[in-house]
Amino acid sequence: DGGITQSPKYLFRKEGQNVTLSCEQNLNHDAMYWYRQDPGQGLRLIYYSQIVNDFQKGDIAEGYSVSREKKESFPLTVTSAQKNPTAFYLCASSMGVWPQHFGDGTRLSIL
Amino acid sequence: AQSVAQPEDQVNVAEGNPLTVKCTYSVSGNPYLFWYVQYPNRGLQFLLKYITGDNLVKGSYGFEAEFNKSQTSFHLKKPSALVSDSALYFCAVRDYGQNFVFGPGTRLSVLP
């Protein structure tokens, strides 16, 4: 079945450490997105990519970085510059006017 | 800029009663509108969309939504609520750049 796979499901970060969240899709979608969700809040866009080797900052890109070397993959790195990284991170993909498909998220916590 | 409002943080309804989750939007041009549902510790699942055509859109799990251009609303409805419908519901609008703007979410609780 086609879908989006996010890993790991739970991740812990130490102070000063960078961590990378994986997002892989086999839907052949051009566009991919990273969102951050905090308790009781909606989704905030971190980065998005409409095509391979190109990506754009979203509303809250500071302290995060991404790459898009392959159509299927859009990893997110949470850097040590992100001072409040504890959140639920969601990856999504879409094609044209069709709705986004979402992965099941990665919950990041601080040790 | 596009924006989406969901005026109710929480909606409570008794099982078997009709439910409505409200959404209003602001967008330049014709809107592409979506509803998603989120269960705990899961991603968002697509329920239904409005792109063009009939104002009443039918979606998954018996949900439907009514597009009202004059009121810039896209309320989610279901004739008879189930306890299993209890979840977090998000309304979203898509702009021409393929980006989606989400509302803050409405938590639906269906009471047995």
Short mmCIF file of C-alpha atoms in Angstrom, two decimals:
data_model
loop_
_atom_site.label_atom_id
_atom_site.label_comp_id
_atom_site.label_asym_id
_atom_site.label_seq_id
_atom_site.Cartn_x
_atom_site.Cartn_y
_atom_site.Cartn_z
CA ASP A 1 0.00 0.00 0.00
CA GLY A 2 1.15 3.52 -0.77
CA GLY A 3 1.75 5.88 2.07
CA ILE A 4 4.10 7.96 4.15
CA THR A 5 6.44 6.45 6.70
CA GLN A 6 7.89 8.52 9.49
CA SER A 7 10.58 7.22 11.80
CA PRO A 8 11.28 6.93 14.58
CA LYS A 9 7.93 7.19 16.33
CA TYR A 10 9.59 8.53 19.50
CA LEU A 11 12.87 10.43 19.69
CA PHE A 12 14.82 11.97 22.51
CA ARG A 13 17.30 14.78 22.15
CA LYS A 14 20.09 15.78 24.48
CA GLU A 15 21.14 19.38 24.96
CA GLY A 16 23.31 20.62 22.10
CA GLN A 17 22.49 17.66 19.89
CA ASN A 18 21.12 17.65 16.36
CA VAL A 19 18.56 14.98 15.54
CA THR A 20 17.11 13.92 12.20
CA LEU A 21 13.55 12.80 11.58
CA SER A 22 12.93 10.57 8.60
CA CYS A 23 10.05 10.88 6.14
CA GLU A 24 9.65 8.55 3.16
CA GLN A 25 6.75 8.37 0.70
CA ASN A 26 5.93 5.91 -2.08
CA LEU A 27 2.99 7.87 -3.47
CA ASN A 28 5.02 9.50 -6.24
CA HIS A 29 3.99 12.91 -4.92
CA ASP A 30 5.98 15.95 -5.94
CA ALA A 31 5.34 18.11 -2.88
CA MET A 32 6.35 17.28 0.68
CA TYR A 33 5.88 19.18 3.93
CA TRP A 34 6.96 19.25 7.55
CA TYR A 35 4.64 20.49 10.28
CA ARG A 36 5.02 20.98 13.98
CA GLN A 37 2.07 20.34 16.29
CA ASP A 38 2.07 21.49 19.91
CA PRO A 39 -0.53 20.39 22.47
CA GLY A 40 -3.85 22.09 21.90
CA GLN A 41 -2.58 23.84 18.81
CA GLY A 42 -2.96 23.43 15.12
CA LEU A 43 -0.27 22.64 12.59
CA ARG A 44 2.52 25.08 11.85
CA LEU A 45 4.51 24.74 8.66
CA ILE A 46 8.27 24.33 9.09
CA TYR A 47 9.51 23.62 5.55
CA TYR A 48 8.06 22.48 2.28
CA SER A 49 9.42 21.20 -1.00
CA GLN A 50 7.58 21.25 -4.30
CA ILE A 51 10.28 19.48 -6.29
CA VAL A 52 13.53 17.58 -5.80
CA ASN A 53 16.52 19.73 -4.84
CA ASP A 54 14.32 22.67 -3.92
CA PHE A 55 12.68 23.63 -0.64
CA GLN A 56 11.24 26.70 1.01
CA LYS A 57 10.97 27.96 4.56
CA GLY A 58 7.60 27.87 6.22
CA ASP A 59 6.36 29.93 9.13
CA ILE A 60 8.69 28.51 11.80
CA ALA A 61 11.87 27.39 10.00
CA GLU A 62 14.37 28.78 12.52
CA GLY A 63 16.34 25.99 14.18
CA TYR A 64 15.41 23.41 11.53
CA SER A 65 16.95 22.25 8.28
CA VAL A 66 15.83 19.92 5.47
CA SER A 67 17.09 18.31 2.30
CA ARG A 68 15.31 16.90 -0.74
CA GLU A 69 17.79 14.83 -2.70
CA LYS A 70 15.23 12.22 -3.74
CA LYS A 71 11.56 12.52 -4.59
CA GLU A 72 10.68 9.91 -1.99
CA SER A 73 12.56 11.39 0.95
CA PHE A 74 12.37 14.64 2.92
CA PRO A 75 14.32 14.39 6.19
CA LEU A 76 14.06 17.08 8.85
CA THR A 77 16.96 17.97 11.14
CA VAL A 78 16.17 19.64 14.43
CA THR A 79 19.32 21.54 15.30
CA SER A 80 20.64 22.63 18.66
CA ALA A 81 19.55 26.17 17.71
CA GLN A 82 15.92 25.10 18.18
CA LYS A 83 15.50 25.88 21.86
CA ASN A 84 12.05 24.41 22.31
CA PRO A 85 11.96 21.30 20.14
CA THR A 86 9.52 19.23 22.19
CA ALA A 87 6.55 18.65 19.89
CA PHE A 88 4.80 16.22 17.57
CA TYR A 89 6.24 16.42 14.06
CA LEU A 90 4.15 15.51 11.03
CA CYS A 91 5.30 14.92 7.48
CA ALA A 92 2.89 15.16 4.56
CA SER A 93 2.90 14.92 0.78
CA SER A 94 0.57 16.02 -1.96
CA MET A 95 0.12 16.13 -5.73
CA GLY A 96 -1.68 18.89 -7.59
CA VAL A 97 -5.03 19.87 -6.13
CA TRP A 98 -5.43 16.64 -4.20
CA PRO A 99 -5.42 16.46 -0.40
CA GLN A 100 -2.31 15.92 1.60
CA HIS A 101 -1.41 12.50 2.91
CA PHE A 102 0.14 12.43 6.37
CA GLY A 103 2.51 10.13 8.17
CA ASP A 104 1.85 9.03 11.74
CA GLY A 105 4.27 11.49 13.23
CA THR A 106 7.38 11.55 15.38
CA ARG A 107 7.18 12.71 18.97
CA LEU A 108 10.35 14.51 19.99
CA SER A 109 11.23 15.08 23.63
CA ILE A 110 14.18 16.56 25.48
CA LEU A 111 16.29 14.49 27.86
CA ALA B 1 -3.19 35.77 2.91
CA GLN B 2 -5.24 32.67 3.44
CA SER B 3 -6.63 31.95 6.89
CA VAL B 4 -8.95 29.46 8.52
CA ALA B 5 -10.95 29.88 11.71
CA GLN B 6 -12.58 27.19 13.78
CA PRO B 7 -14.50 29.17 16.36
CA GLU B 8 -15.09 26.30 18.78
CA ASP B 9 -12.23 24.64 20.66
CA GLN B 10 -14.54 21.87 21.83
CA VAL B 11 -17.84 20.44 20.66
CA ASN B 12 -19.80 17.99 22.80
CA VAL B 13 -22.68 15.99 21.38
CA ALA B 14 -24.66 12.97 22.52
CA GLU B 15 -24.36 9.75 20.56
CA GLY B 16 -27.04 9.53 17.89
CA ASN B 17 -27.51 13.29 17.68
CA PRO B 18 -26.42 15.35 14.68
CA LEU B 19 -23.09 17.11 14.91
CA THR B 20 -21.67 20.25 13.35
CA VAL B 21 -18.08 21.45 13.48
CA LYS B 22 -17.73 24.98 12.19
CA CYS B 23 -15.12 26.43 9.83
CA THR B 24 -14.81 29.81 8.17
CA TYR B 25 -12.10 30.82 5.77
CA SER B 26 -10.51 33.78 4.08
CA VAL B 27 -8.89 33.27 0.71
CA SER B 28 -8.34 35.22 -2.47
CA GLY B 29 -9.85 33.52 -5.47
CA ASN B 30 -11.70 30.23 -5.47
CA PRO B 31 -11.08 28.17 -2.37
CA TYR B 32 -9.92 24.58 -2.17
CA LEU B 33 -11.23 23.38 1.20
CA PHE B 34 -10.55 20.24 3.19
CA TRP B 35 -11.50 18.51 6.42
CA TYR B 36 -9.17 16.17 8.26
CA VAL B 37 -9.54 14.09 11.43
CA GLN B 38 -6.77 13.24 13.89
CA TYR B 39 -6.84 10.46 16.45
CA PRO B 40 -4.38 10.48 19.39
CA ASN B 41 -0.74 10.04 18.40
CA ARG B 42 -1.64 9.62 14.73
CA GLY B 43 -1.34 11.71 11.61
CA LEU B 44 -4.22 13.53 9.99
CA GLN B 45 -6.67 11.52 7.91
CA PHE B 46 -8.48 13.10 4.98
CA LEU B 47 -12.28 13.23 5.29
CA LEU B 48 -13.53 15.31 2.39
CA LYS B 49 -12.78 18.17 0.06
CA TYR B 50 -14.45 20.94 -1.89
CA ILE B 51 -12.82 21.95 -5.15
CA THR B 52 -15.77 22.94 -7.30
CA GLY B 53 -19.30 21.80 -8.03
CA ASP B 54 -22.05 20.92 -5.57
CA ASN B 55 -22.04 22.87 -2.35
CA LEU B 56 -22.82 19.75 -0.32
CA VAL B 57 -19.82 17.46 -0.27
CA LYS B 58 -19.99 13.89 1.02
CA GLY B 59 -16.94 12.21 2.50
CA SER B 60 -15.72 9.30 4.54
CA TYR B 61 -17.43 7.72 7.56
CA GLY B 62 -20.77 9.43 6.87
CA PHE B 63 -19.42 12.96 7.15
CA GLU B 64 -20.48 15.75 4.85
CA ALA B 65 -19.73 19.45 4.58
CA GLU B 66 -21.61 22.39 3.18
CA PHE B 67 -19.75 25.07 1.25
CA ASN B 68 -21.32 28.51 1.60
CA LYS B 69 -19.55 31.11 -0.50
CA SER B 70 -21.49 34.11 0.79
CA GLN B 71 -20.73 33.24 4.40
CA THR B 72 -17.23 31.92 3.57
CA SER B 73 -17.99 28.83 5.60
CA PHE B 74 -17.37 25.11 5.22
CA HIS B 75 -19.05 23.43 8.20
CA LEU B 76 -18.58 19.71 8.80
CA LYS B 77 -21.72 17.73 9.60
CA LYS B 78 -22.90 14.24 10.38
CA PRO B 79 -26.55 13.24 10.87
CA SER B 80 -25.93 10.79 13.71
CA ALA B 81 -22.76 10.94 15.84
CA LEU B 82 -20.89 7.86 17.04
CA VAL B 83 -18.66 7.62 20.10
CA SER B 84 -15.88 6.57 17.72
CA ASP B 85 -16.16 9.99 16.01
CA SER B 86 -14.51 11.56 19.07
CA ALA B 87 -11.29 13.09 17.77
CA LEU B 88 -9.61 16.34 16.73
CA TYR B 89 -10.93 17.87 13.52
CA PHE B 90 -9.06 20.29 11.29
CA CYS B 91 -10.34 22.47 8.49
CA ALA B 92 -7.79 23.53 5.85
CA VAL B 93 -7.62 25.73 2.79
CA ARG B 94 -5.13 25.35 -0.03
CA ASP B 95 -3.60 28.23 -1.87
CA TYR B 96 -2.37 28.29 -5.44
CA GLY B 97 1.17 27.58 -4.35
CA GLN B 98 0.16 24.12 -3.08
CA ASN B 99 0.52 25.17 0.52
CA PHE B 100 -2.16 24.33 3.02
CA VAL B 101 -3.31 26.57 5.86
CA PHE B 102 -4.90 24.75 8.77
CA GLY B 103 -7.35 25.93 11.37
CA PRO B 104 -6.50 25.47 15.05
CA GLY B 105 -8.63 22.35 15.35
CA THR B 106 -11.85 21.47 17.15
CA ARG B 107 -12.02 18.64 19.63
CA LEU B 108 -15.20 16.63 19.21
CA SER B 109 -16.45 14.56 22.12
CA VAL B 110 -19.38 12.24 21.50
CA LEU B 111 -20.93 11.15 24.76
CA PRO B 112 -22.54 7.72 25.07
#
